[in-house]
mmCIF file of C-alpha atoms and ligand atoms in Angstrom:
data_model
loop_
_atom_site.group_PDB
_atom_site.id
_atom_site.type_symbol
_atom_site.label_atom_id
_atom_site.label_comp_id
_atom_site.label_asym_id
_atom_site.label_seq_id
_atom_site.Cartn_x
_atom_site.Cartn_y
_atom_site.Cartn_z
ATOM 1 C CA MET A 660 -0.239 0.003 -0.137
ATOM 2 C CA GLU A 661 1.535 3.367 -1.132
ATOM 3 C CA GLY A 662 0.547 6.798 -2.050
ATOM 4 C CA ILE A 663 -0.560 9.940 -0.229
ATOM 5 C CA ALA A 664 -3.072 8.378 2.221
ATOM 6 C CA LEU A 665 -1.663 8.728 5.808
ATOM 7 C CA LEU A 666 -4.205 6.344 6.950
ATOM 8 C CA ASP A 667 -3.023 2.687 7.624
ATOM 9 C CA LEU A 668 -5.302 1.035 5.077
ATOM 10 C CA HIS A 669 -4.159 -1.836 5.749
ATOM 11 C CA ASN A 670 -5.190 -2.259 9.581
ATOM 12 C CA LEU A 671 -8.599 -0.563 8.175
ATOM 13 C CA LEU A 672 -8.912 -3.543 5.653
ATOM 14 C CA HIS A 673 -8.202 -6.296 8.183
ATOM 15 C CA LEU A 674 -10.696 -4.501 10.680
ATOM 16 C CA GLN A 675 -12.868 -4.413 7.632
ATOM 17 C CA ARG A 676 -12.343 -7.916 6.707
ATOM 18 C CA GLN A 677 -13.124 -9.637 10.270
ATOM 19 C CA LEU A 678 -16.892 -7.864 10.374
ATOM 20 C CA ASP A 679 -17.588 -8.415 7.302
ATOM 21 C CA ALA A 680 -16.783 -12.178 7.660
ATOM 22 C CA ARG A 681 -18.717 -12.062 10.795
ATOM 23 C CA ILE A 682 -21.665 -10.313 9.129
ATOM 24 C CA LYS A 683 -21.667 -12.709 6.236
ATOM 25 C CA ALA A 684 -21.607 -15.469 8.526
ATOM 26 C CA GLU A 685 -24.545 -14.316 11.088
ATOM 27 C CA HIS A 686 -26.880 -14.127 8.301
ATOM 28 C CA GLY A 687 -26.062 -16.947 6.135
ATOM 29 C CA LEU A 688 -24.357 -15.047 3.340
ATOM 30 C CA ALA A 689 -21.392 -17.421 2.291
ATOM 31 C CA GLY A 690 -21.316 -17.630 -1.934
ATOM 32 C CA GLN A 691 -23.543 -14.714 -2.672
ATOM 33 C CA ASP A 692 -22.655 -11.544 -4.491
ATOM 34 C CA LEU A 693 -23.318 -8.642 -1.925
ATOM 35 C CA VAL A 694 -21.304 -6.198 -4.606
ATOM 36 C CA PRO A 695 -24.504 -4.524 -5.765
ATOM 37 C CA LYS A 696 -26.363 -4.326 -2.561
ATOM 38 C CA LYS A 697 -22.865 -2.797 -0.785
ATOM 39 C CA LEU A 698 -22.624 -0.023 -3.478
ATOM 40 C CA LEU A 699 -26.383 0.745 -2.975
ATOM 41 C CA ALA A 700 -25.378 1.027 0.736
ATOM 42 C CA LEU A 701 -22.377 3.274 -0.027
ATOM 43 C CA GLN A 702 -24.707 5.446 -2.116
ATOM 44 C CA VAL A 703 -27.387 5.677 0.569
ATOM 45 C CA GLU A 704 -24.319 6.482 2.744
ATOM 46 C CA LEU A 705 -23.100 9.526 0.762
ATOM 47 C CA SER A 706 -26.186 10.775 0.393
ATOM 48 C CA GLU A 707 -26.765 10.698 4.049
ATOM 49 C CA LEU A 708 -23.278 12.291 4.580
ATOM 50 C CA ALA A 709 -24.452 14.947 2.029
ATOM 51 C CA ASN A 710 -27.400 16.348 3.468
ATOM 52 C CA GLU A 711 -25.221 16.401 6.713
ATOM 53 C CA THR A 712 -23.112 18.619 5.266
ATOM 54 C CA ARG A 713 -26.103 20.375 3.686
ATOM 55 C CA CYS A 714 -23.748 21.359 0.922
ATOM 56 C CA PHE A 715 -26.212 21.278 -1.562
ATOM 57 C CA LYS A 716 -29.005 23.400 -0.148
ATOM 58 C CA PHE A 717 -28.788 26.970 -1.837
ATOM 59 C CA TRP A 718 -32.735 27.239 -0.321
ATOM 60 C CA SER A 719 -31.176 27.006 3.096
ATOM 61 C CA LYS A 720 -29.604 29.022 5.885
ATOM 62 C CA LYS A 721 -29.204 26.464 8.401
ATOM 63 C CA PRO A 722 -25.204 25.667 8.905
ATOM 64 C CA ALA A 723 -23.712 22.103 8.120
ATOM 65 C CA SER A 724 -24.163 19.457 11.504
ATOM 66 C CA GLU A 725 -21.732 19.529 13.790
ATOM 67 C CA LEU A 726 -18.181 17.785 12.838
ATOM 68 C CA ARG A 727 -19.020 14.904 14.912
ATOM 69 C CA VAL A 728 -22.182 13.857 12.937
ATOM 70 C CA ILE A 729 -20.474 14.675 10.121
ATOM 71 C CA LEU A 730 -17.418 12.122 10.678
ATOM 72 C CA GLU A 731 -19.913 9.416 11.766
ATOM 73 C CA GLU A 732 -21.505 9.153 8.048
ATOM 74 C CA TYR A 733 -18.277 9.832 6.850
ATOM 75 C CA VAL A 734 -16.665 6.483 8.301
ATOM 76 C CA ASP A 735 -20.741 4.373 7.151
ATOM 77 C CA ALA A 736 -19.231 5.652 3.583
ATOM 78 C CA LEU A 737 -15.884 4.124 4.296
ATOM 79 C CA HIS A 738 -16.987 1.258 5.633
ATOM 80 C CA PHE A 739 -18.639 -0.049 2.664
ATOM 81 C CA VAL A 740 -15.781 1.270 0.299
ATOM 82 C CA LEU A 741 -13.425 -0.869 1.910
ATOM 83 C CA SER A 742 -15.985 -3.418 2.330
ATOM 84 C CA LEU A 743 -16.205 -3.389 -1.658
ATOM 85 C CA ALA A 744 -12.421 -3.526 -2.330
ATOM 86 C CA LEU A 745 -12.800 -6.972 -0.017
ATOM 87 C CA GLU A 746 -15.657 -8.218 -1.812
ATOM 88 C CA LEU A 747 -13.922 -7.692 -5.209
ATOM 89 C CA GLY A 748 -10.515 -8.724 -4.155
ATOM 90 C CA HIS A 749 -9.107 -4.998 -4.784
ATOM 91 C CA THR A 750 -6.815 -4.842 -1.123
ATOM 92 C CA ASP A 751 -3.370 -4.217 -3.264
ATOM 93 C CA LEU A 752 -4.584 -0.467 -3.613
ATOM 94 C CA LEU A 753 -2.195 1.922 -5.018
ATOM 95 C CA LEU A 754 -3.422 5.706 -4.366
ATOM 96 C CA GLY A 755 -2.381 8.580 -6.600
ATOM 97 C CA GLU A 756 -0.156 11.324 -5.819
ATOM 98 C CA GLU A 757 -3.147 13.781 -4.959
ATOM 99 C CA TYR A 758 -6.984 13.666 -3.738
ATOM 100 C CA PRO A 759 -9.207 14.692 -5.967
ATOM 101 C CA LYS A 760 -10.186 18.524 -5.425
ATOM 102 C CA GLY A 761 -13.393 20.398 -5.894
ATOM 103 C CA ASP A 762 -16.488 21.548 -3.995
ATOM 104 C CA LEU A 763 -18.538 19.430 -2.047
ATOM 105 C CA THR A 764 -21.160 19.023 -4.532
ATOM 106 C CA ALA A 765 -18.945 17.974 -7.386
ATOM 107 C CA LEU A 766 -17.598 15.750 -5.096
ATOM 108 C CA PHE A 767 -20.597 14.029 -3.702
ATOM 109 C CA LEU A 768 -21.801 13.676 -7.394
ATOM 110 C CA GLU A 769 -18.560 12.283 -8.732
ATOM 111 C CA LEU A 770 -18.335 9.847 -5.709
ATOM 112 C CA ILE A 771 -22.255 8.570 -6.703
ATOM 113 C CA ALA A 772 -21.058 8.557 -10.415
ATOM 114 C CA LYS A 773 -18.150 6.585 -9.902
ATOM 115 C CA SER A 774 -20.195 3.567 -7.678
ATOM 116 C CA SER A 775 -22.611 3.611 -10.511
ATOM 117 C CA GLN A 776 -19.596 2.995 -12.780
ATOM 118 C CA LEU A 777 -17.763 0.444 -10.466
ATOM 119 C CA ALA A 778 -21.166 -1.561 -10.652
ATOM 120 C CA VAL A 779 -20.629 -2.216 -14.192
ATOM 121 C CA THR A 780 -16.391 -2.796 -14.236
ATOM 122 C CA ARG A 781 -15.876 -4.064 -11.142
ATOM 123 C CA SER A 782 -12.670 -2.485 -12.165
ATOM 124 C CA GLU A 783 -9.478 -2.168 -9.562
ATOM 125 C CA ALA A 784 -9.179 1.334 -11.429
ATOM 126 C CA ASP A 785 -12.257 2.547 -10.621
ATOM 127 C CA LEU A 786 -12.443 1.253 -6.616
ATOM 128 C CA THR A 787 -9.216 2.544 -6.256
ATOM 129 C CA ALA A 788 -10.789 6.368 -7.504
ATOM 130 C CA LEU A 789 -13.512 5.815 -5.810
ATOM 131 C CA LEU A 790 -11.511 5.826 -2.493
ATOM 132 C CA THR A 791 -9.442 8.261 -3.811
ATOM 133 C CA THR A 792 -12.614 10.900 -4.112
ATOM 134 C CA LEU A 793 -13.757 9.776 -0.725
ATOM 135 C CA LEU A 794 -10.552 10.466 1.056
ATOM 136 C CA GLY A 795 -10.627 13.928 -0.996
ATOM 137 C CA LEU A 796 -14.006 14.618 -0.042
ATOM 138 C CA GLY A 797 -12.666 13.811 3.979
ATOM 139 C CA ALA A 798 -9.888 16.843 3.295
ATOM 140 C CA GLU A 799 -12.656 18.932 1.633
ATOM 141 C CA LEU A 800 -14.943 18.595 4.946
ATOM 142 C CA GLY A 801 -11.851 19.120 7.527
ATOM 143 C CA LEU A 802 -11.594 15.689 8.488
ATOM 144 C CA SER A 803 -8.275 14.915 9.857
ATOM 145 C CA GLU A 804 -6.655 11.641 9.226
ATOM 146 C CA SER A 805 -6.738 10.454 12.830
ATOM 147 C CA ALA A 806 -10.255 12.090 13.475
ATOM 148 C CA ILE A 807 -11.762 9.400 10.561
ATOM 149 C CA GLU A 808 -9.388 6.627 11.982
ATOM 150 C CA ALA A 809 -10.260 7.093 15.395
ATOM 151 C CA ALA A 810 -14.159 7.602 14.601
ATOM 152 C CA TYR A 811 -13.391 4.281 12.068
ATOM 153 C CA PHE A 812 -12.711 2.125 14.816
ATOM 154 C CA ALA A 813 -15.615 3.712 17.318
ATOM 155 C CA LYS A 814 -18.081 2.757 14.403
ATOM 156 C CA ASN A 815 -16.176 -0.485 13.685
ATOM 157 C CA GLU A 816 -16.955 -1.611 17.327
ATOM 158 C CA VAL A 817 -20.331 -0.315 17.130
ATOM 159 C CA ASN A 818 -20.879 -2.582 14.021
ATOM 160 C CA HIS A 819 -19.584 -5.582 15.884
ATOM 161 C CA GLN A 820 -22.066 -5.112 18.654
ATOM 162 C CA ARG A 821 -24.705 -4.888 16.859
ATOM 163 C CA GLN A 822 -24.315 -8.089 15.109
ATOM 164 C CA ALA A 823 -23.945 -9.424 18.673
ATOM 165 C CA ASP A 824 -27.185 -8.321 19.588
ATOM 166 C CA GLY A 825 -29.107 -9.753 16.832
ATOM 167 C CA TYR A 826 -29.059 -6.401 14.702
HETATM 168 O O1 UMP F 537 -20.998 -6.034 4.930
HETATM 169 C C1 UMP F 537 -21.595 -4.700 5.756
HETATM 170 C C2 UMP F 537 -22.438 -4.503 6.029
HETATM 171 C C3 UMP F 537 -22.416 -3.312 6.810
HETATM 172 N N1 UMP F 537 -21.501 -2.651 7.536
HETATM 173 C C4 UMP F 537 -21.568 -1.393 8.101
HETATM 174 C C5 UMP F 537 -21.019 -0.206 7.350
HETATM 175 C C6 UMP F 537 -21.792 1.045 8.299
HETATM 176 O O2 UMP F 537 -21.316 1.337 9.354
HETATM 177 C C7 UMP F 537 -23.131 0.007 8.598
HETATM 178 C C8 UMP F 537 -23.986 0.796 8.048
HETATM 179 O O3 UMP F 537 -25.257 -0.068 8.759
HETATM 180 P P1 UMP F 537 -26.448 1.099 9.427
HETATM 181 O O4 UMP F 537 -26.379 1.905 10.300
HETATM 182 O O5 UMP F 537 -27.019 1.809 7.405
HETATM 183 O O6 UMP F 537 -28.002 -0.096 9.455
HETATM 184 O O7 UMP F 537 -22.939 -1.351 8.780
HETATM 185 C C9 UMP F 537 -20.319 -3.188 7.023
HETATM 186 O O8 UMP F 537 -19.131 -2.620 7.368
HETATM 187 N N2 UMP F 537 -19.685 -4.297 6.177
#
């Protein structure tokens, strides 16, 4: 794993693999193609995140939700991108030199377009583009990599607990 991300993607993928394996076992999903459902889940999470940023609400003066809420939604999306990387077997990710930049609305639209494209191609290039764009969005939202990591760890634990509780 190389590139710009200081995030320990290797460790995040390791945690994601354990969570996904548990969910698959718990729900009897061995051998099923979960890519379409994970992609739709990702698009739902991206839309929830966009809603909390309120970036597209040109008709409203209300500010974005607090950073804590934004981080929580962000790491849900990150869970699904990592889960897709595992589902597709694209785990040796070479990230580019720079994150994509742009305004929030443009980045959200790009993420939704790239995730729809990944549904068709399932390619490593499109998965990598999706991840780098998500990391670019995180930077644009002002989320530090250490905050993203901490929020990911916390939500990963919540997800395990939910499975233990019969979610
Ligand atoms: O195979 C899966 C399925 C779900 N989740 C996680 C990602 C999100 O953090 C959370 C979404 O759950 P809801 O709150 O939307 O039910 O579940 C995974 O990590 N892997």
